[in-house]
C-alpha cells in the first residue's frame, strides 16, 4: 500500500544536472512514487542566482540559503549537485545531522573526504549514495559495492572522462593535433573553457580514487592516485601506436598487487591493442572493465557525462535511498576493512613504448640495449629509422617497474648518441 505523505527532497544546485533532476522528478512523478512506495516532493532548491528563470520549477521553492534548507528538519533526502569541496562538504554533514540522507554527484569531495562523510552518515544512521560521481549514467558504483560484494576484485581499468576520450578519438581518427582536437571539443561543448581538470587527469584521478576504495575495501584518497595528463600526446604517438596495432586512451587503472598485499591507483595516457574492447570506445563515451576472481571480466559502457545521463544516476540513487527511508533501513556504507597500503607509482609494473632521437651511426643500438640491460629492463622489440645523420629509435619493453624504467631513461639521456627522448608511453590492456 502506498504511503500518501510525500518524502521531501532538497536540491542543492540547479545547473545542467540539477535542472534535469528537477525535470525528471516532475515529469516522472507518478512512476517514481510507484517505484518508491510514496510520492516524492521537491521541497526546496538552493541556487546562487535566484533571479534566473528555471523552467518547471516553482519560484517559491528557490533559495540562496542552502544551510537553512538542509537544516529544516522535515527534509528526507538532500541531493547535492553543486560540486567542489566547500560549501558542499559542510552542507552534506549538516544534512546528516538534521535527519536527511544524501545523494551526491561530487567526485572531487568524495575522493578527498569520502571516509569522513561516510563516518558522519554511519554515526547519524543515514545513507550516502553517489552513483553519479563516476561515469555518469553507467551503473558502476552499485555493482562494485553490492553485486560484487561476494567476489574479489583484482583490477578496474577504464575510460572515465568523456572529454579526454573525445579528444584522443579525434586525434586517432583524423590525424589532428592535440590543440586542434581540444578546440573542436570546446566548440562542441565537450570541454570546459578551462579544460585543466579533464586533460590533466584530475577528474579521472578523483574517480579512480573512489573506484579503488570500493573495489579493494581500502581507503584511497585523491593524493594516493598517480596522475599524468595528456597534453603531451602527439600525432606521432598515434602513428607509432598504429604501427603496433594500438591506439591511445587516457586510462584510470586500479590494481591489486599479485601477492594481494597492496593496491595501486593511477591515471595516464596509454597504448592499448586495437583488439581490446576499450579501443573501440568512441567520442565522449566511457567504458570500464572490472576483473574479479569469480566473475572474470565485466565491461560497463555508456554515456559518462551530460545532464540527462547524470541525472538518471542521481534519480536511481534517490529511489534506493527513499525506499530505505520508508523501511527504516540504510544501504551499504563504506567498506575499508582490508586497509591495504597504496603502493607508489615506482612499484607499478607494465610495458613501455619509448621513442628516442639518436645519432644515425653504428653502435647506437648496442649502446641503448646495454643501458636497458644494466637496469634490468628487457626489450621486446626495436624499430630504427634514420636519415642524414639523425635517426629515431623505438623500443618496446617487456613488463618492467616504473622505477627501473625511470632509471633507464635517465641513463639514456646521458649517452652522447641520444639526442633526446621524444616520448614515453605505457602499454596496457594485454
Tab-separated table of C-alpha atoms in Angstrom:
chain	number	residue	atom	x	y	z
A	1	UNK	CA	0.000	0.000	0.000
A	2	UNK	CA	1.398	3.380	-0.998
A	3	UNK	CA	2.033	5.984	1.668
A	4	UNK	CA	0.263	9.231	0.860
A	5	UNK	CA	2.538	11.584	2.800
A	6	UNK	CA	5.349	12.567	0.426
A	7	UNK	CA	9.054	12.215	1.052
A	8	UNK	CA	10.590	15.679	0.859
A	9	UNK	CA	13.678	16.311	-1.258
A	10	UNK	CA	16.028	19.306	-1.149
A	11	UNK	CA	18.083	20.013	-4.262
A	12	UNK	CA	21.429	21.785	-3.863
A	13	UNK	CA	22.383	23.174	-7.262
A	14	UNK	CA	20.263	23.652	-10.344
A	15	UNK	CA	22.702	23.740	-13.220
A	16	UNK	CA	22.908	21.267	-16.093
A	17	UNK	CA	22.453	18.217	-13.850
A	18	UNK	CA	20.264	19.753	-11.157
A	19	UNK	CA	17.747	21.133	-13.641
A	20	UNK	CA	17.454	17.681	-15.246
A	21	UNK	CA	16.926	16.093	-11.822
A	22	UNK	CA	14.108	18.549	-11.117
A	23	UNK	CA	12.564	17.969	-14.547
A	24	UNK	CA	12.573	14.171	-14.203
A	25	UNK	CA	11.169	14.368	-10.670
A	26	UNK	CA	8.273	16.381	-12.078
A	27	UNK	CA	7.583	14.577	-15.350
A	28	UNK	CA	8.044	11.066	-13.877
A	29	UNK	CA	6.427	11.801	-10.530
A	30	UNK	CA	3.825	9.021	-10.758
A	31	UNK	CA	6.354	6.380	-11.826
A	32	UNK	CA	8.777	7.408	-9.097
A	33	UNK	CA	6.023	7.227	-6.494
A	34	UNK	CA	5.023	3.736	-7.666
A	35	UNK	CA	8.621	2.511	-7.554
A	36	UNK	CA	9.339	4.019	-4.151
A	37	UNK	CA	6.029	3.378	-2.438
A	38	UNK	CA	5.406	7.037	-1.639
A	39	UNK	CA	5.315	10.336	-3.522
A	40	UNK	CA	8.461	12.454	-3.622
A	41	UNK	CA	8.141	16.198	-3.337
A	42	UNK	CA	10.730	18.783	-4.335
A	43	UNK	CA	10.686	20.895	-1.170
A	44	UNK	CA	13.427	23.410	-1.940
A	45	UNK	CA	16.119	24.312	-4.458
A	46	UNK	CA	19.284	26.118	-3.344
A	47	UNK	CA	20.986	28.238	-6.022
A	48	UNK	CA	23.454	31.106	-6.297
A	49	UNK	CA	21.430	33.199	-8.769
A	50	UNK	CA	17.773	33.207	-7.714
A	51	UNK	CA	16.666	35.652	-10.420
A	52	UNK	CA	17.408	33.195	-13.206
A	53	UNK	CA	14.292	31.700	-14.794
A	54	UNK	CA	14.168	27.929	-14.220
A	55	UNK	CA	11.525	26.308	-16.361
A	56	UNK	CA	9.266	23.899	-14.498
A	57	UNK	CA	10.445	24.916	-11.017
A	58	UNK	CA	8.134	26.855	-8.707
A	59	UNK	CA	9.991	30.119	-7.904
A	60	UNK	CA	8.767	29.889	-4.314
A	61	UNK	CA	10.993	26.827	-3.829
A	62	UNK	CA	14.163	28.671	-4.826
A	63	UNK	CA	16.503	29.944	-2.121
A	64	UNK	CA	20.062	31.146	-1.763
A	65	UNK	CA	20.271	29.879	1.814
A	66	UNK	CA	21.377	26.282	1.336
A	67	UNK	CA	22.276	25.919	5.018
A	68	UNK	CA	18.768	26.826	6.175
A	69	UNK	CA	17.311	24.422	3.615
A	70	UNK	CA	19.267	21.394	4.843
A	71	UNK	CA	18.589	22.342	8.486
A	72	UNK	CA	14.808	22.378	8.094
A	73	UNK	CA	14.344	19.013	9.783
A	74	UNK	CA	11.471	17.883	7.531
A	75	UNK	CA	13.779	17.070	4.593
A	76	UNK	CA	14.137	13.344	3.932
A	77	UNK	CA	16.773	13.428	1.188
A	78	UNK	CA	19.270	16.072	0.102
A	79	UNK	CA	20.564	15.879	-3.479
A	80	UNK	CA	23.921	17.653	-3.809
A	81	UNK	CA	24.991	18.591	-7.341
A	82	UNK	CA	26.860	21.836	-6.700
A	83	UNK	CA	30.317	20.245	-6.867
A	84	UNK	CA	33.557	21.403	-5.301
A	85	UNK	CA	34.765	20.892	-1.740
A	86	UNK	CA	33.111	23.726	0.156
A	87	UNK	CA	30.346	24.510	0.901
A	88	UNK	CA	29.312	21.023	-0.284
A	89	UNK	CA	31.196	19.196	2.493
A	90	UNK	CA	29.650	21.284	5.277
A	91	UNK	CA	26.192	21.117	3.726
A	92	UNK	CA	26.272	17.315	3.438
A	93	UNK	CA	27.437	16.902	7.043
A	94	UNK	CA	24.745	19.335	8.186
A	95	UNK	CA	22.099	17.412	6.244
A	96	UNK	CA	23.059	14.180	8.036
A	97	UNK	CA	22.990	15.892	11.419
A	98	UNK	CA	19.492	17.250	10.751
A	99	UNK	CA	17.984	13.932	9.706
A	100	UNK	CA	18.386	13.729	5.924
A	101	UNK	CA	20.092	11.118	3.783
A	102	UNK	CA	22.238	12.367	0.920
A	103	UNK	CA	22.620	11.642	-2.801
A	104	UNK	CA	25.698	13.293	-4.324
A	105	UNK	CA	27.431	13.552	-7.683
A	106	UNK	CA	30.514	15.210	-6.179
A	107	UNK	CA	33.537	13.140	-7.215
A	108	UNK	CA	36.142	15.625	-6.002
A	109	UNK	CA	34.691	15.783	-2.498
A	110	UNK	CA	34.171	12.029	-2.222
A	111	UNK	CA	37.718	11.331	-3.412
A	112	UNK	CA	39.133	13.740	-0.853
A	113	UNK	CA	36.834	13.323	2.145
A	114	UNK	CA	34.655	10.306	1.443
A	115	UNK	CA	35.820	8.466	4.567
A	116	UNK	CA	34.888	11.374	6.842
A	117	UNK	CA	31.482	11.809	5.203
A	118	UNK	CA	30.769	8.087	5.449
A	119	UNK	CA	31.656	8.254	9.142
A	120	UNK	CA	29.089	11.011	9.730
A	121	UNK	CA	26.492	9.094	7.716
A	122	UNK	CA	27.109	5.974	9.806
A	123	UNK	CA	27.021	7.914	13.077
A	124	UNK	CA	23.694	9.518	12.178
A	125	UNK	CA	22.337	6.286	10.606
A	126	UNK	CA	21.744	7.885	7.220
A	127	UNK	CA	22.524	6.935	3.609
A	128	UNK	CA	25.250	8.392	1.412
A	129	UNK	CA	24.829	7.342	-2.236
A	130	UNK	CA	26.890	8.650	-5.179
A	131	UNK	CA	26.415	6.597	-8.334
A	132	UNK	CA	26.512	9.776	-10.419
A	133	UNK	CA	30.009	10.680	-9.182
A	134	UNK	CA	31.677	8.204	-11.549
A	135	UNK	CA	30.893	7.517	-15.224
A	136	UNK	CA	27.587	9.371	-15.489
A	137	UNK	CA	24.663	7.093	-16.275
A	138	UNK	CA	26.729	3.888	-16.227
A	139	UNK	CA	25.788	1.670	-13.258
A	140	UNK	CA	29.211	1.099	-11.707
A	141	UNK	CA	29.319	2.084	-8.036
A	142	UNK	CA	26.406	-0.126	-7.032
A	143	UNK	CA	27.649	-3.229	-8.913
A	144	UNK	CA	31.043	-2.836	-7.224
A	145	UNK	CA	29.568	-2.123	-3.805
A	146	UNK	CA	26.705	-4.629	-3.876
A	147	UNK	CA	26.643	-7.053	-6.833
A	148	UNK	CA	30.337	-7.957	-6.458
A	149	UNK	CA	30.390	-7.796	-2.661
A	150	UNK	CA	30.947	-11.564	-2.525
A	151	UNK	CA	33.705	-11.580	-5.130
A	152	UNK	CA	37.355	-10.477	-5.081
A	153	UNK	CA	38.004	-7.619	-7.486
A	154	UNK	CA	41.570	-7.552	-8.778
A	155	UNK	CA	41.541	-4.787	-11.363
A	156	UNK	CA	39.458	-1.873	-12.568
A	157	UNK	CA	40.563	-0.454	-15.927
A	158	UNK	CA	38.676	2.110	-17.909
A	159	UNK	CA	37.913	5.352	-19.674
A	160	UNK	CA	36.140	7.562	-17.140
A	161	UNK	CA	36.334	11.005	-18.755
A	162	UNK	CA	34.350	11.732	-21.895
A	163	UNK	CA	36.168	14.955	-22.799
A	164	UNK	CA	39.583	13.312	-22.997
A	165	UNK	CA	38.221	10.341	-24.892
A	166	UNK	CA	36.634	12.648	-27.456
A	167	UNK	CA	39.935	14.480	-27.959
A	168	UNK	CA	42.047	11.341	-28.277
A	169	UNK	CA	39.485	9.682	-30.544
A	170	UNK	CA	39.534	12.728	-32.807
A	171	UNK	CA	43.347	12.672	-32.936
A	172	UNK	CA	43.249	8.973	-33.777
A	173	UNK	CA	40.560	9.098	-36.450
A	174	UNK	CA	41.529	12.331	-38.233
A	175	UNK	CA	45.233	12.800	-37.539
A	176	UNK	CA	44.512	16.107	-35.806
A	177	UNK	CA	46.969	17.554	-33.319
A	178	UNK	CA	46.130	17.857	-29.640
A	179	UNK	CA	45.252	21.565	-29.695
A	180	UNK	CA	43.091	21.205	-32.812
A	181	UNK	CA	41.138	18.341	-31.242
A	182	UNK	CA	40.769	20.259	-27.964
A	183	UNK	CA	39.445	23.307	-29.832
A	184	UNK	CA	36.807	21.159	-31.538
A	185	UNK	CA	35.818	19.577	-28.206
A	186	UNK	CA	35.412	23.062	-26.735
A	187	UNK	CA	33.339	24.282	-29.677
A	188	UNK	CA	31.013	21.273	-29.353
A	189	UNK	CA	30.594	21.741	-25.612
A	190	UNK	CA	32.511	18.612	-24.597
A	191	UNK	CA	35.332	20.609	-22.986
A	192	UNK	CA	35.038	23.447	-20.484
A	193	UNK	CA	36.521	26.870	-21.184
A	194	UNK	CA	39.242	25.806	-18.744
A	195	UNK	CA	39.787	22.111	-19.563
A	196	UNK	CA	42.542	21.558	-16.988
A	197	UNK	CA	40.569	19.219	-14.730
A	198	UNK	CA	39.882	16.919	-17.670
A	199	UNK	CA	43.022	16.994	-19.809
A	200	UNK	CA	45.433	16.953	-16.856
A	201	UNK	CA	43.654	13.927	-15.399
A	202	UNK	CA	42.321	15.474	-12.164
A	203	UNK	CA	38.741	14.445	-12.923
A	204	UNK	CA	39.714	10.874	-13.783
A	205	UNK	CA	42.006	10.654	-10.735
A	206	UNK	CA	39.136	11.531	-8.391
A	207	UNK	CA	37.036	8.805	-9.978
A	208	UNK	CA	39.910	6.338	-9.736
A	209	UNK	CA	40.216	7.024	-6.006
A	210	UNK	CA	36.514	6.295	-5.495
A	211	UNK	CA	36.605	3.119	-7.608
A	212	UNK	CA	39.746	1.780	-5.937
A	213	UNK	CA	38.351	2.380	-2.468
A	214	UNK	CA	35.165	0.462	-3.214
A	215	UNK	CA	36.770	-2.310	-5.263
A	216	UNK	CA	39.512	-3.109	-2.760
A	217	UNK	CA	37.732	-2.261	0.533
A	218	UNK	CA	40.513	0.185	1.286
A	219	UNK	CA	40.608	3.925	1.870
A	220	UNK	CA	42.121	5.511	-1.211
A	221	UNK	CA	42.334	9.291	-1.328
A	222	UNK	CA	42.912	11.541	-4.306
A	223	UNK	CA	46.504	12.134	-3.161
A	224	UNK	CA	47.137	8.386	-3.442
A	225	UNK	CA	46.417	8.367	-7.186
A	226	UNK	CA	49.282	8.853	-9.633
A	227	UNK	CA	48.173	11.340	-12.271
A	228	UNK	CA	49.583	12.221	-15.677
A	229	UNK	CA	47.823	14.450	-18.210
A	230	UNK	CA	47.530	14.020	-21.957
A	231	UNK	CA	48.659	17.405	-23.300
A	232	UNK	CA	51.968	15.899	-24.460
A	233	UNK	CA	50.335	13.220	-26.633
A	234	UNK	CA	51.149	13.913	-30.294
A	235	UNK	CA	50.094	12.781	-33.732
A	236	UNK	CA	53.462	10.996	-33.904
A	237	UNK	CA	52.483	8.966	-30.831
A	238	UNK	CA	49.333	7.844	-32.602
A	239	UNK	CA	51.338	6.927	-35.679
A	240	UNK	CA	53.620	4.790	-33.519
A	241	UNK	CA	50.619	3.240	-31.814
A	242	UNK	CA	49.084	2.301	-35.159
A	243	UNK	CA	52.308	0.619	-36.229
A	244	UNK	CA	51.962	-1.552	-33.118
A	245	UNK	CA	48.274	-2.266	-33.770
A	246	UNK	CA	47.278	0.020	-30.897
A	247	UNK	CA	45.504	3.264	-30.121
A	248	UNK	CA	45.882	5.691	-27.200
A	249	UNK	CA	43.412	6.297	-24.374
A	250	UNK	CA	43.564	8.169	-21.070
A	251	UNK	CA	43.010	5.324	-18.617
A	252	UNK	CA	42.143	5.042	-14.958
A	253	UNK	CA	43.766	1.863	-13.628
A	254	UNK	CA	43.207	0.450	-10.146
A	255	UNK	CA	45.011	-2.809	-9.376
A	256	UNK	CA	45.535	-5.242	-6.550
A	257	UNK	CA	49.163	-6.441	-6.305
A	258	UNK	CA	49.829	-10.025	-7.377
A	259	UNK	CA	50.507	-11.005	-3.759
A	260	UNK	CA	47.322	-9.259	-2.617
A	261	UNK	CA	49.217	-7.166	-0.111
A	262	UNK	CA	48.795	-3.710	-1.645
A	263	UNK	CA	46.934	-1.739	-4.304
A	264	UNK	CA	47.769	0.955	-6.836
A	265	UNK	CA	45.669	3.637	-8.498
A	266	UNK	CA	46.831	5.675	-11.467
A	267	UNK	CA	45.638	7.815	-14.387
A	268	UNK	CA	47.718	8.359	-17.519
A	269	UNK	CA	47.675	8.023	-21.323
A	270	UNK	CA	48.437	4.508	-22.517
A	271	UNK	CA	48.587	2.498	-25.701
A	272	UNK	CA	46.084	-0.354	-25.847
A	273	UNK	CA	45.731	-3.006	-28.570
A	274	UNK	CA	43.009	-2.440	-31.148
A	275	UNK	CA	41.709	-5.876	-30.204
A	276	UNK	CA	40.861	-4.665	-26.694
A	277	UNK	CA	37.207	-3.558	-26.280
A	278	UNK	CA	38.285	-0.209	-24.802
A	279	UNK	CA	39.991	0.662	-28.090
A	280	UNK	CA	36.613	0.896	-29.820
A	281	UNK	CA	35.093	3.325	-27.286
A	282	UNK	CA	34.458	6.431	-29.358
A	283	UNK	CA	33.545	10.057	-28.809
A	284	UNK	CA	32.593	11.186	-25.315
A	285	UNK	CA	31.589	7.727	-24.123
A	286	UNK	CA	33.000	5.952	-21.061
A	287	UNK	CA	33.738	2.279	-20.515
A	288	UNK	CA	35.145	0.413	-17.525
A	289	UNK	CA	36.498	-3.135	-17.240
A	290	UNK	CA	36.246	-4.899	-13.894
A	291	UNK	CA	38.262	-8.086	-13.407
A	292	UNK	CA	37.460	-10.361	-10.468
A	293	UNK	CA	38.166	-13.905	-9.318
A	294	UNK	CA	34.720	-15.427	-9.784
A	295	UNK	CA	33.072	-13.163	-12.374
A	296	UNK	CA	36.057	-12.836	-14.685
A	297	UNK	CA	35.887	-9.766	-16.922
A	298	UNK	CA	32.896	-7.437	-16.826
A	299	UNK	CA	32.518	-4.357	-19.013
A	300	UNK	CA	30.332	-1.332	-18.258
A	301	UNK	CA	29.723	1.076	-21.150
A	302	UNK	CA	27.665	4.170	-21.818
A	303	UNK	CA	27.475	7.975	-21.740
A	304	UNK	CA	29.748	9.214	-18.986
A	305	UNK	CA	28.556	12.801	-18.678
A	306	UNK	CA	25.781	15.212	-19.590
A	307	UNK	CA	22.722	16.483	-17.795
A	308	UNK	CA	20.213	13.737	-18.526
A	309	UNK	CA	22.573	10.734	-18.171
A	310	UNK	CA	23.989	12.000	-14.881
A	311	UNK	CA	20.515	12.878	-13.617
A	312	UNK	CA	19.462	9.299	-14.389
A	313	UNK	CA	22.113	8.034	-11.957
A	314	UNK	CA	21.038	10.592	-9.354
A	315	UNK	CA	17.403	9.515	-9.634
A	316	UNK	CA	18.366	5.865	-9.338
A	317	UNK	CA	20.069	6.674	-6.040
A	318	UNK	CA	17.083	8.749	-4.952
A	319	UNK	CA	14.755	5.779	-5.440
A	320	UNK	CA	17.069	3.498	-3.441
A	321	UNK	CA	17.513	5.987	-0.599
A	322	UNK	CA	13.784	6.723	-0.411
A	323	UNK	CA	12.983	3.004	-0.240
A	324	UNK	CA	15.470	2.661	2.607
A	325	UNK	CA	13.859	5.637	4.310
A	326	UNK	CA	10.427	4.034	4.182
A	327	UNK	CA	11.693	0.717	5.525
A	328	UNK	CA	13.711	2.327	8.306
A	329	UNK	CA	16.929	0.814	6.967
A	330	UNK	CA	20.144	2.114	5.426
A	331	UNK	CA	22.081	0.774	2.474
A	332	UNK	CA	25.726	-0.327	2.434
A	333	UNK	CA	28.193	2.210	3.728
A	334	UNK	CA	31.947	2.446	3.315
A	335	UNK	CA	33.868	-0.819	3.478
A	336	UNK	CA	37.526	-0.287	4.323
A	337	UNK	CA	38.183	-3.407	6.382
A	338	UNK	CA	41.054	-4.559	4.129
A	339	UNK	CA	43.077	-1.400	4.873
A	340	UNK	CA	45.617	-2.270	2.173
A	341	UNK	CA	48.559	0.081	1.635
A	342	UNK	CA	48.628	2.064	-1.609
A	343	UNK	CA	51.936	1.425	-3.368
A	344	UNK	CA	53.812	4.281	-5.065
A	345	UNK	CA	53.967	4.546	-8.831
A	346	UNK	CA	57.583	3.387	-8.847
A	347	UNK	CA	56.442	-0.123	-7.968
A	348	UNK	CA	53.898	-0.378	-10.780
A	349	UNK	CA	54.889	-2.936	-13.423
A	350	UNK	CA	53.815	-2.548	-17.046
A	351	UNK	CA	55.158	-2.430	-20.610
A	352	UNK	CA	56.619	0.730	-22.121
A	353	UNK	CA	56.927	2.310	-25.546
A	354	UNK	CA	59.950	4.645	-25.710
A	355	UNK	CA	60.808	6.804	-28.708
A	356	UNK	CA	64.388	8.134	-28.840
A	357	UNK	CA	66.070	10.634	-31.147
A	358	UNK	CA	69.562	9.257	-31.783
A	359	UNK	CA	72.605	9.723	-33.991
A	360	UNK	CA	72.455	7.623	-37.121
A	361	UNK	CA	75.735	5.772	-36.814
A	362	UNK	CA	76.981	2.283	-35.994
A	363	UNK	CA	76.877	1.097	-32.393
A	364	UNK	CA	73.978	3.238	-31.218
A	365	UNK	CA	71.576	0.328	-30.881
A	366	UNK	CA	74.169	-1.667	-28.928
A	367	UNK	CA	74.708	1.246	-26.510
A	368	UNK	CA	70.984	1.669	-25.944
A	369	UNK	CA	70.436	-2.068	-25.440
A	370	UNK	CA	73.263	-2.149	-22.896
A	371	UNK	CA	71.618	0.594	-20.828
A	372	UNK	CA	68.332	-1.286	-20.769
A	373	UNK	CA	70.122	-4.487	-19.710
A	374	UNK	CA	72.058	-2.722	-16.953
A	375	UNK	CA	68.789	-1.528	-15.421
A	376	UNK	CA	67.087	-4.907	-15.668
A	377	UNK	CA	64.600	-3.846	-18.346
A	378	UNK	CA	64.035	-6.488	-21.013
A	379	UNK	CA	63.446	-5.317	-24.593
A	380	UNK	CA	60.618	-6.854	-26.588
A	381	UNK	CA	61.022	-5.107	-29.957
A	382	UNK	CA	63.186	-2.370	-31.509
A	383	UNK	CA	62.497	-0.320	-34.614
A	384	UNK	CA	65.042	2.116	-36.111
A	385	UNK	CA	64.751	4.624	-38.924
A	386	UNK	CA	67.492	7.001	-39.995
A	387	UNK	CA	68.330	9.736	-42.499
A	388	UNK	CA	71.033	12.399	-42.883
A	389	UNK	CA	72.834	11.557	-39.657
A	390	UNK	CA	69.729	11.567	-37.496
A	391	UNK	CA	67.523	8.623	-36.524
A	392	UNK	CA	64.589	7.593	-34.403
A	393	UNK	CA	64.725	4.500	-32.269
A	394	UNK	CA	61.515	2.985	-30.913
A	395	UNK	CA	61.877	0.471	-28.103
A	396	UNK	CA	59.019	-1.589	-26.678
A	397	UNK	CA	59.861	-3.326	-23.413
A	398	UNK	CA	58.580	-6.366	-21.651
A	399	UNK	CA	56.980	-5.655	-18.287
A	400	UNK	CA	59.147	-3.523	-16.003
A	401	UNK	CA	58.670	-1.376	-12.922
A	402	UNK	CA	58.206	2.356	-13.281
A	403	UNK	CA	61.264	2.932	-11.088
A	404	UNK	CA	63.529	0.767	-13.266
A	405	UNK	CA	62.241	2.429	-16.419
A	406	UNK	CA	62.883	5.889	-14.926
A	407	UNK	CA	66.466	4.909	-14.154
A	408	UNK	CA	66.877	3.573	-17.673
A	409	UNK	CA	65.672	6.797	-19.263
A	410	UNK	CA	67.962	8.926	-17.067
A	411	UNK	CA	70.920	6.807	-18.167
A	412	UNK	CA	69.889	7.032	-21.833
A	413	UNK	CA	69.830	10.826	-21.621
A	414	UNK	CA	73.482	10.756	-20.593
A	415	UNK	CA	74.589	8.988	-23.788
A	416	UNK	CA	76.256	11.238	-26.367
A	417	UNK	CA	74.472	9.347	-29.134
A	418	UNK	CA	70.988	10.012	-27.703
A	419	UNK	CA	69.754	13.452	-28.791
A	420	UNK	CA	66.576	13.267	-26.731
A	421	UNK	CA	63.650	11.214	-25.522
A	422	UNK	CA	60.756	12.041	-27.824
A	423	UNK	CA	58.073	10.196	-25.853
A	424	UNK	CA	57.458	7.559	-23.215
A	425	UNK	CA	54.124	5.793	-23.034
A	426	UNK	CA	52.850	2.816	-21.112
A	427	UNK	CA	51.270	-0.124	-22.931
A	428	UNK	CA	48.215	-1.603	-21.195
A	429	UNK	CA	45.363	-3.959	-21.835
A	430	UNK	CA	47.313	-7.080	-22.713
